[in-house]
């Protein structure tokens, strides 16, 4: 009975109902959209890291510490024979890491020089460009960020200096043969990429590597001669730590948006219910019990929420879907700021986000419908009938 | 209460708090209303007519005294039970009609039947009969804002009588109407009183109404100053 009356009230109220529903729907959209953007940002960072840096995991030389460049000169050796097999099968690539310095336009810029298997497709780095070079210089790939920082352009040459295995400094001319746009500042800023064959040659480290990166699904090895397996979980731990650290911010944004939505909904519902004091008094006079009056308005709030959820699906669903496919172009290139943020941000809407938002908005609407109608139902019926504002 | 009596009021006093003091709206009211009466509470503004109607309707409570409606002692009846009595046995007509603005005439009149859980088919029949009896059958789908004042009040009357209550309480039902509409409204109520033996109690200070009443209870400063039965 109350459900039918509530439906009738909502549909009968026409534009007032639909305005309420629209406001709620916009709130739901904003919450889902902004949270989706945040999730998308995080997912993109993770995806780019795996795509360009991690693949299926890695085996590291026991002395290799990517955060301590001092270790680089000692963290190289021939890779264990078992690992060599997957390299030979093109299921893994090798990287030889060393410190170096480049002198673009007469400036000295310390860099991490990484020699990488050029003929590979495990990491999304355009290393095959290195194979195309037929000049006399050392072909070098750098990232867009690095190019901007050093003011180097495609075809620019400069002096590259390094220290070889016998602790002797040597130098040669390097040439930028490709500027990659990886979106991952960790393989861009402060990095130069050359062919591993050239690296081994100039460093006098024949057949040696610092680490290997294997593709997804590569088998487990029992004897890796103390080379340390670093699985994806380990390699993304920094990223996860950042995400975890940033989680309170995300929750805060979610709460702020939800609070704003709740305030908007509360305002609209309160206004709507207080405008209907006379109606409440009339219902009481016709014999509706106070508890039923409160229930009626609470059901109206719940129906309002359900309508709003449906409207969000109908009105904003296609928009959310469009953004999830095509993304939103960002006006600034954040990779220059040391952030892995796509130039086109693709929001990610997890089922938990969608369900949680719908459920929370539903509960908020129940509460904000219940509170004012409960207060009004406490009014003296005679005052309510007259539409008095005495509470 | 005797068999034919539907309302019995003994030594009713109603006081309202004003600031730190009390205003006595009703003082020592003693009344008996019998089934099928067409009576009016008549008096100037502030004489206590509406307060007395509200107490009879269980919308307000007496400060002291006894009010018995359809064998239910209002003083000792809970709000929930009072709501039930109103729903089953009473109809209300308000000065400002108090129609639900988003409902059509049909839906407004149907509301008491929905509250009384009457099934849909029966409801339709009862609504049509009630609306027909007030002459608004061609306005069934109209909303209150599409009706004149007289039509709104006729809708309110249909709503008040649709569930065939024992008592209809009408608070200044013609106060917002012109003479012609007042005449029609009173004729309708008189006919309903005759057809269904529904007791009507009006509060009014409209002299036009008085000529229709079979009993006039004059109120002055919260007291019954005269109780006059009109014999036609």
mmCIF file of N, CA and C in Angstrom, chain A residues 222-337:
data_model
loop_
_atom_site.group_PDB
_atom_site.id
_atom_site.type_symbol
_atom_site.label_atom_id
_atom_site.label_comp_id
_atom_site.label_asym_id
_atom_site.label_seq_id
_atom_site.Cartn_x
_atom_site.Cartn_y
_atom_site.Cartn_z
ATOM 1 N N UNK A 222 65.263 -24.084 -10.868
ATOM 2 C CA UNK A 222 65.742 -24.525 -9.546
ATOM 3 C C UNK A 222 67.143 -23.988 -9.271
ATOM 4 N N UNK A 223 67.961 -23.923 -10.347
ATOM 5 C CA UNK A 223 69.343 -23.510 -10.114
ATOM 6 C C UNK A 223 69.627 -22.204 -10.855
ATOM 7 N N UNK A 224 69.600 -21.115 -10.128
ATOM 8 C CA UNK A 224 69.862 -19.818 -10.757
ATOM 9 C C UNK A 224 71.177 -19.220 -10.260
ATOM 10 N N UNK A 225 71.960 -20.056 -9.638
ATOM 11 C CA UNK A 225 73.315 -19.654 -9.178
ATOM 12 C C UNK A 225 73.282 -18.326 -8.424
ATOM 13 N N UNK A 226 72.508 -18.268 -7.492
ATOM 14 C CA UNK A 226 72.364 -17.103 -6.595
ATOM 15 C C UNK A 226 71.741 -15.856 -7.254
ATOM 16 N N UNK A 227 71.434 -15.940 -8.547
ATOM 17 C CA UNK A 227 70.663 -14.827 -9.131
ATOM 18 C C UNK A 227 69.278 -14.831 -8.479
ATOM 19 N N UNK A 228 68.820 -13.670 -8.206
ATOM 20 C CA UNK A 228 67.608 -13.572 -7.388
ATOM 21 C C UNK A 228 66.372 -13.360 -8.261
ATOM 22 N N UNK A 229 65.403 -14.198 -7.973
ATOM 23 C CA UNK A 229 64.151 -14.035 -8.720
ATOM 24 C C UNK A 229 63.355 -12.853 -8.143
ATOM 25 N N UNK A 230 62.948 -11.995 -9.032
ATOM 26 C CA UNK A 230 62.084 -10.871 -8.624
ATOM 27 C C UNK A 230 60.784 -10.990 -9.410
ATOM 28 N N UNK A 231 59.758 -11.442 -8.720
ATOM 29 C CA UNK A 231 58.494 -11.613 -9.443
ATOM 30 C C UNK A 231 57.749 -10.272 -9.552
ATOM 31 N N UNK A 232 56.651 -10.307 -10.277
ATOM 32 C CA UNK A 232 55.902 -9.059 -10.522
ATOM 33 C C UNK A 232 55.492 -8.422 -9.194
ATOM 34 N N UNK A 233 55.072 -9.279 -8.285
ATOM 35 C CA UNK A 233 54.619 -8.785 -6.979
ATOM 36 C C UNK A 233 55.719 -7.951 -6.316
ATOM 37 N N UNK A 234 56.954 -8.462 -6.421
ATOM 38 C CA UNK A 234 58.079 -7.741 -5.809
ATOM 39 C C UNK A 234 58.368 -6.441 -6.578
ATOM 40 N N UNK A 235 58.329 -6.571 -7.893
ATOM 41 C CA UNK A 235 58.725 -5.420 -8.708
ATOM 42 C C UNK A 235 57.701 -4.281 -8.689
ATOM 43 N N UNK A 236 56.461 -4.616 -8.362
ATOM 44 C CA UNK A 236 55.461 -3.532 -8.298
ATOM 45 C C UNK A 236 55.223 -3.069 -6.851
ATOM 46 N N UNK A 237 56.056 -3.577 -5.964
ATOM 47 C CA UNK A 237 55.792 -3.253 -4.550
ATOM 48 C C UNK A 237 55.888 -1.752 -4.278
ATOM 49 N N UNK A 238 56.827 -1.085 -4.983
ATOM 50 C CA UNK A 238 56.955 0.373 -4.781
ATOM 51 C C UNK A 238 55.678 1.079 -5.233
ATOM 52 N N UNK A 239 55.220 0.617 -6.399
ATOM 53 C CA UNK A 239 54.006 1.208 -6.950
ATOM 54 C C UNK A 239 52.826 0.983 -5.999
ATOM 55 N N UNK A 240 52.774 -0.250 -5.496
ATOM 56 C CA UNK A 240 51.676 -0.571 -4.577
ATOM 57 C C UNK A 240 51.789 0.234 -3.287
ATOM 58 N N UNK A 241 53.043 0.443 -2.860
ATOM 59 C CA UNK A 241 53.250 1.225 -1.633
ATOM 60 C C UNK A 241 52.754 2.653 -1.847
ATOM 61 N N UNK A 242 53.062 3.180 -3.059
ATOM 62 C CA UNK A 242 52.609 4.551 -3.369
ATOM 63 C C UNK A 242 51.084 4.594 -3.372
ATOM 64 N N UNK A 243 50.491 3.556 -4.020
ATOM 65 C CA UNK A 243 49.025 3.506 -4.102
ATOM 66 C C UNK A 243 48.431 3.390 -2.696
ATOM 67 N N UNK A 244 49.071 2.511 -1.885
ATOM 68 C CA UNK A 244 48.573 2.307 -0.527
ATOM 69 C C UNK A 244 48.676 3.606 0.278
ATOM 70 N N UNK A 245 49.830 4.280 0.066
ATOM 71 C CA UNK A 245 50.055 5.535 0.778
ATOM 72 C C UNK A 245 49.035 6.589 0.342
ATOM 73 N N UNK A 246 48.663 6.473 -0.927
ATOM 74 C CA UNK A 246 47.750 7.460 -1.484
ATOM 75 C C UNK A 246 46.292 7.110 -1.222
ATOM 76 N N UNK A 247 46.056 5.903 -0.712
ATOM 77 C CA UNK A 247 44.685 5.419 -0.517
ATOM 78 C C UNK A 247 43.849 6.344 0.395
ATOM 79 N N UNK A 248 44.447 6.816 1.520
ATOM 80 C CA UNK A 248 43.660 7.741 2.354
ATOM 81 C C UNK A 248 43.196 8.969 1.579
ATOM 82 N N UNK A 249 44.074 9.440 0.652
ATOM 83 C CA UNK A 249 43.669 10.594 -0.177
ATOM 84 C C UNK A 249 42.465 10.244 -1.036
ATOM 85 N N UNK A 250 42.546 9.012 -1.619
ATOM 86 C CA UNK A 250 41.436 8.574 -2.478
ATOM 87 C C UNK A 250 40.158 8.460 -1.659
ATOM 88 N N UNK A 251 40.294 7.891 -0.468
ATOM 89 C CA UNK A 251 39.115 7.733 0.396
ATOM 90 C C UNK A 251 38.575 9.104 0.786
ATOM 91 N N UNK A 252 39.503 10.017 1.049
ATOM 92 C CA UNK A 252 39.105 11.375 1.433
ATOM 93 C C UNK A 252 38.320 12.042 0.298
ATOM 94 N N UNK A 253 38.852 11.897 -0.931
ATOM 95 C CA UNK A 253 38.161 12.482 -2.092
ATOM 96 C C UNK A 253 36.765 11.877 -2.221
ATOM 97 N N UNK A 254 36.721 10.543 -2.034
ATOM 98 C CA UNK A 254 35.444 9.832 -2.138
ATOM 99 C C UNK A 254 34.468 10.355 -1.084
ATOM 100 N N UNK A 255 34.988 10.515 0.153
ATOM 101 C CA UNK A 255 34.124 10.973 1.257
ATOM 102 C C UNK A 255 33.654 12.404 1.005
ATOM 103 N N UNK A 256 34.579 13.257 0.522
ATOM 104 C CA UNK A 256 34.202 14.658 0.261
ATOM 105 C C UNK A 256 33.097 14.706 -0.796
ATOM 106 N N UNK A 257 33.306 13.955 -1.880
ATOM 107 C CA UNK A 257 32.289 13.945 -2.950
ATOM 108 C C UNK A 257 30.962 13.400 -2.437
ATOM 109 N N UNK A 258 31.087 12.347 -1.632
ATOM 110 C CA UNK A 258 29.878 11.725 -1.083
ATOM 111 C C UNK A 258 29.162 12.695 -0.136
ATOM 112 N N UNK A 259 29.970 13.418 0.662
ATOM 113 C CA UNK A 259 29.381 14.382 1.606
ATOM 114 C C UNK A 259 28.680 15.501 0.851
ATOM 115 N N UNK A 260 29.357 15.972 -0.214
ATOM 116 C CA UNK A 260 28.733 17.034 -1.013
ATOM 117 C C UNK A 260 27.422 16.540 -1.612
ATOM 118 N N UNK A 261 27.480 15.310 -2.124
ATOM 119 C CA UNK A 261 26.261 14.729 -2.697
ATOM 120 C C UNK A 261 25.197 14.584 -1.617
ATOM 121 N N UNK A 262 25.624 14.097 -0.448
ATOM 122 C CA UNK A 262 24.671 13.874 0.654
ATOM 123 C C UNK A 262 24.027 15.188 1.073
ATOM 124 N N UNK A 263 24.866 16.249 1.123
ATOM 125 C CA UNK A 263 24.325 17.557 1.527
ATOM 126 C C UNK A 263 23.300 18.053 0.506
ATOM 127 N N UNK A 264 23.650 17.874 -0.771
ATOM 128 C CA UNK A 264 22.736 18.285 -1.836
ATOM 129 C C UNK A 264 21.420 17.523 -1.752
ATOM 130 N N UNK A 265 21.565 16.205 -1.556
ATOM 131 C CA UNK A 265 20.375 15.348 -1.492
ATOM 132 C C UNK A 265 19.560 15.700 -0.251
ATOM 133 N N UNK A 266 20.268 15.879 0.876
ATOM 134 C CA UNK A 266 19.591 16.202 2.134
ATOM 135 C C UNK A 266 18.811 17.509 1.999
ATOM 136 N N UNK A 267 19.482 18.477 1.383
ATOM 137 C CA UNK A 267 18.865 19.781 1.186
ATOM 138 C C UNK A 267 17.587 19.650 0.352
ATOM 139 N N UNK A 268 17.730 18.926 -0.760
ATOM 140 C CA UNK A 268 16.572 18.766 -1.658
ATOM 141 C C UNK A 268 15.448 17.990 -0.964
ATOM 142 N N UNK A 269 15.822 16.918 -0.266
ATOM 143 C CA UNK A 269 14.816 16.086 0.398
ATOM 144 C C UNK A 269 14.130 16.846 1.539
ATOM 145 N N UNK A 270 14.956 17.553 2.337
ATOM 146 C CA UNK A 270 14.400 18.299 3.466
ATOM 147 C C UNK A 270 13.424 19.354 2.974
ATOM 148 N N UNK A 271 13.875 20.088 1.947
ATOM 149 C CA UNK A 271 13.022 21.134 1.382
ATOM 150 C C UNK A 271 11.713 20.519 0.890
ATOM 151 N N UNK A 272 11.865 19.406 0.188
ATOM 152 C CA UNK A 272 10.697 18.752 -0.386
ATOM 153 C C UNK A 272 9.742 18.277 0.710
ATOM 154 N N UNK A 273 10.297 17.668 1.758
ATOM 155 C CA UNK A 273 9.454 17.120 2.826
ATOM 156 C C UNK A 273 8.820 18.247 3.648
ATOM 157 N N UNK A 274 9.608 19.286 3.931
ATOM 158 C CA UNK A 274 9.050 20.382 4.738
ATOM 159 C C UNK A 274 7.967 21.146 3.966
ATOM 160 N N UNK A 275 8.123 21.147 2.660
ATOM 161 C CA UNK A 275 7.068 21.772 1.840
ATOM 162 C C UNK A 275 5.774 20.984 1.920
ATOM 163 N N UNK A 276 5.907 19.708 2.300
ATOM 164 C CA UNK A 276 4.736 18.828 2.288
ATOM 165 C C UNK A 276 4.157 18.599 3.678
ATOM 166 N N UNK A 277 4.426 19.537 4.584
ATOM 167 C CA UNK A 277 3.917 19.406 5.970
ATOM 168 C C UNK A 277 2.399 19.221 5.971
ATOM 169 N N UNK A 278 1.725 20.043 5.181
ATOM 170 C CA UNK A 278 0.268 20.022 5.148
ATOM 171 C C UNK A 278 -0.226 18.648 4.673
ATOM 172 N N UNK A 279 0.507 18.126 3.711
ATOM 173 C CA UNK A 279 0.163 16.811 3.176
ATOM 174 C C UNK A 279 0.302 15.754 4.284
ATOM 175 N N UNK A 280 1.368 15.890 5.069
ATOM 176 C CA UNK A 280 1.592 14.938 6.168
ATOM 177 C C UNK A 280 0.448 15.045 7.180
ATOM 178 N N UNK A 281 0.072 16.287 7.507
ATOM 179 C CA UNK A 281 -1.043 16.504 8.436
ATOM 180 C C UNK A 281 -2.333 15.916 7.890
ATOM 181 N N UNK A 282 -2.547 16.099 6.587
ATOM 182 C CA UNK A 282 -3.762 15.561 5.972
ATOM 183 C C UNK A 282 -3.770 14.039 6.053
ATOM 184 N N UNK A 283 -2.621 13.435 5.762
ATOM 185 C CA UNK A 283 -2.538 11.971 5.842
ATOM 186 C C UNK A 283 -2.840 11.489 7.262
ATOM 187 N N UNK A 284 -2.340 12.247 8.255
ATOM 188 C CA UNK A 284 -2.619 11.878 9.657
ATOM 189 C C UNK A 284 -4.115 12.001 9.934
ATOM 190 N N UNK A 285 -4.706 13.085 9.437
ATOM 191 C CA UNK A 285 -6.137 13.285 9.667
ATOM 192 C C UNK A 285 -6.966 12.187 8.999
ATOM 193 N N UNK A 286 -6.473 11.696 7.868
ATOM 194 C CA UNK A 286 -7.195 10.630 7.172
ATOM 195 C C UNK A 286 -6.968 9.274 7.846
ATOM 196 N N UNK A 287 -6.108 9.280 8.855
ATOM 197 C CA UNK A 287 -5.948 8.050 9.641
ATOM 198 C C UNK A 287 -4.654 7.308 9.405
ATOM 199 N N UNK A 288 -3.691 7.951 8.744
ATOM 200 C CA UNK A 288 -2.405 7.277 8.582
ATOM 201 C C UNK A 288 -1.602 7.452 9.866
ATOM 202 N N UNK A 289 -1.052 6.332 10.341
ATOM 203 C CA UNK A 289 -0.279 6.411 11.584
ATOM 204 C C UNK A 289 1.051 7.126 11.323
ATOM 205 N N UNK A 290 1.591 7.737 12.393
ATOM 206 C CA UNK A 290 2.837 8.503 12.246
ATOM 207 C C UNK A 290 3.962 7.626 11.707
ATOM 208 N N UNK A 291 4.036 6.413 12.240
ATOM 209 C CA UNK A 291 5.113 5.520 11.798
ATOM 210 C C UNK A 291 4.977 5.226 10.301
ATOM 211 N N UNK A 292 3.742 5.139 9.838
ATOM 212 C CA UNK A 292 3.521 4.882 8.408
ATOM 213 C C UNK A 292 3.895 6.105 7.575
ATOM 214 N N UNK A 293 3.634 7.289 8.155
ATOM 215 C CA UNK A 293 3.999 8.520 7.439
ATOM 216 C C UNK A 293 5.511 8.557 7.235
ATOM 217 N N UNK A 294 6.236 8.252 8.327
ATOM 218 C CA UNK A 294 7.706 8.247 8.239
ATOM 219 C C UNK A 294 8.144 7.202 7.218
ATOM 220 N N UNK A 295 7.522 6.039 7.291
ATOM 221 C CA UNK A 295 7.880 4.964 6.363
ATOM 222 C C UNK A 295 7.594 5.366 4.920
ATOM 223 N N UNK A 296 6.464 6.035 4.724
ATOM 224 C CA UNK A 296 6.088 6.473 3.378
ATOM 225 C C UNK A 296 7.170 7.379 2.781
ATOM 226 N N UNK A 297 7.607 8.356 3.578
ATOM 227 C CA UNK A 297 8.605 9.297 3.066
ATOM 228 C C UNK A 297 9.962 8.620 2.897
ATOM 229 N N UNK A 298 10.236 7.639 3.772
ATOM 230 C CA UNK A 298 11.497 6.908 3.632
ATOM 231 C C UNK A 298 11.461 6.061 2.356
ATOM 232 N N UNK A 299 10.310 5.462 2.088
ATOM 233 C CA UNK A 299 10.175 4.685 0.841
ATOM 234 C C UNK A 299 10.338 5.614 -0.363
ATOM 235 N N UNK A 300 9.773 6.804 -0.240
ATOM 236 C CA UNK A 300 9.928 7.771 -1.344
ATOM 237 C C UNK A 300 11.410 8.074 -1.582
ATOM 238 N N UNK A 301 12.149 8.230 -0.460
ATOM 239 C CA UNK A 301 13.596 8.471 -0.575
ATOM 240 C C UNK A 301 14.283 7.308 -1.256
ATOM 241 N N UNK A 302 13.892 6.091 -0.853
ATOM 242 C CA UNK A 302 14.506 4.891 -1.438
ATOM 243 C C UNK A 302 14.198 4.811 -2.930
ATOM 244 N N UNK A 303 12.938 5.126 -3.274
ATOM 245 C CA UNK A 303 12.560 5.086 -4.694
ATOM 246 C C UNK A 303 13.306 6.163 -5.478
ATOM 247 N N UNK A 304 13.469 7.310 -4.807
ATOM 248 C CA UNK A 304 14.246 8.401 -5.405
ATOM 249 C C UNK A 304 15.645 7.900 -5.753
ATOM 250 N N UNK A 305 16.249 7.166 -4.803
ATOM 251 C CA UNK A 305 17.602 6.633 -5.019
ATOM 252 C C UNK A 305 17.602 5.635 -6.172
ATOM 253 N N UNK A 306 16.581 4.770 -6.183
ATOM 254 C CA UNK A 306 16.530 3.753 -7.249
ATOM 255 C C UNK A 306 16.354 4.431 -8.613
ATOM 256 N N UNK A 307 15.452 5.416 -8.658
ATOM 257 C CA UNK A 307 15.281 6.163 -9.915
ATOM 258 C C UNK A 307 16.611 6.805 -10.327
ATOM 259 N N UNK A 308 17.292 7.377 -9.314
ATOM 260 C CA UNK A 308 18.558 8.075 -9.606
ATOM 261 C C UNK A 308 19.590 7.091 -10.146
ATOM 262 N N UNK A 309 19.616 5.893 -9.584
ATOM 263 C CA UNK A 309 20.582 4.884 -10.063
ATOM 264 C C UNK A 309 20.247 4.510 -11.515
ATOM 265 N N UNK A 310 18.954 4.327 -11.772
ATOM 266 C CA UNK A 310 18.544 4.004 -13.149
ATOM 267 C C UNK A 310 18.878 5.155 -14.108
ATOM 268 N N UNK A 311 18.606 6.376 -13.633
ATOM 269 C CA UNK A 311 18.886 7.540 -14.481
ATOM 270 C C UNK A 311 20.382 7.655 -14.753
ATOM 271 N N UNK A 312 21.182 7.347 -13.731
ATOM 272 C CA UNK A 312 22.638 7.394 -13.917
ATOM 273 C C UNK A 312 23.029 6.400 -15.007
ATOM 274 N N UNK A 313 22.439 5.204 -14.942
ATOM 275 C CA UNK A 313 22.768 4.176 -15.941
ATOM 276 C C UNK A 313 22.347 4.654 -17.337
ATOM 277 N N UNK A 314 21.137 5.208 -17.408
ATOM 278 C CA UNK A 314 20.610 5.607 -18.724
ATOM 279 C C UNK A 314 21.309 6.861 -19.251
ATOM 280 N N UNK A 315 21.421 7.853 -18.363
ATOM 281 C CA UNK A 315 21.919 9.162 -18.799
ATOM 282 C C UNK A 315 23.450 9.217 -18.860
ATOM 283 N N UNK A 316 24.078 8.732 -17.787
ATOM 284 C CA UNK A 316 25.530 8.876 -17.697
ATOM 285 C C UNK A 316 26.275 7.584 -18.024
ATOM 286 N N UNK A 317 25.528 6.462 -18.073
ATOM 287 C CA UNK A 317 26.161 5.178 -18.402
ATOM 288 C C UNK A 317 26.934 5.248 -19.713
ATOM 289 N N UNK A 318 26.281 5.720 -20.800
ATOM 290 C CA UNK A 318 27.012 5.799 -22.069
ATOM 291 C C UNK A 318 28.236 6.706 -21.982
ATOM 292 N N UNK A 319 28.109 7.777 -21.207
ATOM 293 C CA UNK A 319 29.231 8.713 -21.061
ATOM 294 C C UNK A 319 30.396 8.029 -20.328
ATOM 295 N N UNK A 320 30.040 7.348 -19.234
ATOM 296 C CA UNK A 320 31.068 6.631 -18.459
ATOM 297 C C UNK A 320 31.718 5.559 -19.337
ATOM 298 N N UNK A 321 30.885 4.880 -20.132
ATOM 299 C CA UNK A 321 31.393 3.824 -21.019
ATOM 300 C C UNK A 321 32.317 4.428 -22.078
ATOM 301 N N UNK A 322 31.886 5.568 -22.622
ATOM 302 C CA UNK A 322 32.698 6.236 -23.650
ATOM 303 C C UNK A 322 34.073 6.603 -23.081
ATOM 304 N N UNK A 323 34.064 7.192 -21.884
ATOM 305 C CA UNK A 323 35.330 7.581 -21.269
ATOM 306 C C UNK A 323 36.190 6.353 -20.974
ATOM 307 N N UNK A 324 35.526 5.248 -20.596
ATOM 308 C CA UNK A 324 36.307 4.049 -20.254
ATOM 309 C C UNK A 324 36.951 3.445 -21.505
ATOM 310 N N UNK A 325 36.399 3.764 -22.674
ATOM 311 C CA UNK A 325 36.998 3.272 -23.918
ATOM 312 C C UNK A 325 38.006 4.263 -24.489
ATOM 313 N N UNK A 326 37.625 5.516 -24.511
ATOM 314 C CA UNK A 326 38.447 6.529 -25.192
ATOM 315 C C UNK A 326 39.278 7.402 -24.265
ATOM 316 N N UNK A 327 38.957 7.372 -22.979
ATOM 317 C CA UNK A 327 39.718 8.164 -22.021
ATOM 318 C C UNK A 327 39.445 9.650 -22.126
ATOM 319 N N UNK A 328 40.156 10.380 -21.271
ATOM 320 C CA UNK A 328 40.006 11.834 -21.254
ATOM 321 C C UNK A 328 41.406 12.438 -21.443
ATOM 322 N N UNK A 329 41.577 13.214 -22.502
ATOM 323 C CA UNK A 329 42.909 13.808 -22.714
ATOM 324 C C UNK A 329 43.246 14.791 -21.593
ATOM 325 N N UNK A 330 44.450 14.648 -21.049
ATOM 326 C CA UNK A 330 44.868 15.570 -19.990
ATOM 327 C C UNK A 330 45.619 16.740 -20.617
ATOM 328 N N UNK A 331 45.411 17.931 -20.085
ATOM 329 C CA UNK A 331 46.028 19.116 -20.698
ATOM 330 C C UNK A 331 47.549 19.199 -20.458
ATOM 331 N N UNK A 332 48.015 18.499 -19.430
ATOM 332 C CA UNK A 332 49.441 18.614 -19.069
ATOM 333 C C UNK A 332 50.088 17.242 -19.212
ATOM 334 N N UNK A 333 51.376 17.233 -19.646
ATOM 335 C CA UNK A 333 52.105 15.973 -19.694
ATOM 336 C C UNK A 333 52.768 15.751 -18.324
ATOM 337 N N UNK A 334 52.136 14.895 -17.529
ATOM 338 C CA UNK A 334 52.613 14.697 -16.155
ATOM 339 C C UNK A 334 53.909 13.900 -16.079
ATOM 340 N N UNK A 335 54.280 13.232 -17.192
ATOM 341 C CA UNK A 335 55.502 12.436 -17.138
ATOM 342 C C UNK A 335 56.721 13.327 -16.926
ATOM 343 N N UNK A 336 56.611 14.583 -17.363
ATOM 344 C CA UNK A 336 57.700 15.533 -17.119
ATOM 345 C C UNK A 336 57.873 15.801 -15.630
ATOM 346 N N UNK A 337 56.816 15.542 -14.852
ATOM 347 C CA UNK A 337 56.862 15.803 -13.410
ATOM 348 C C UNK A 337 57.251 14.538 -12.644
#
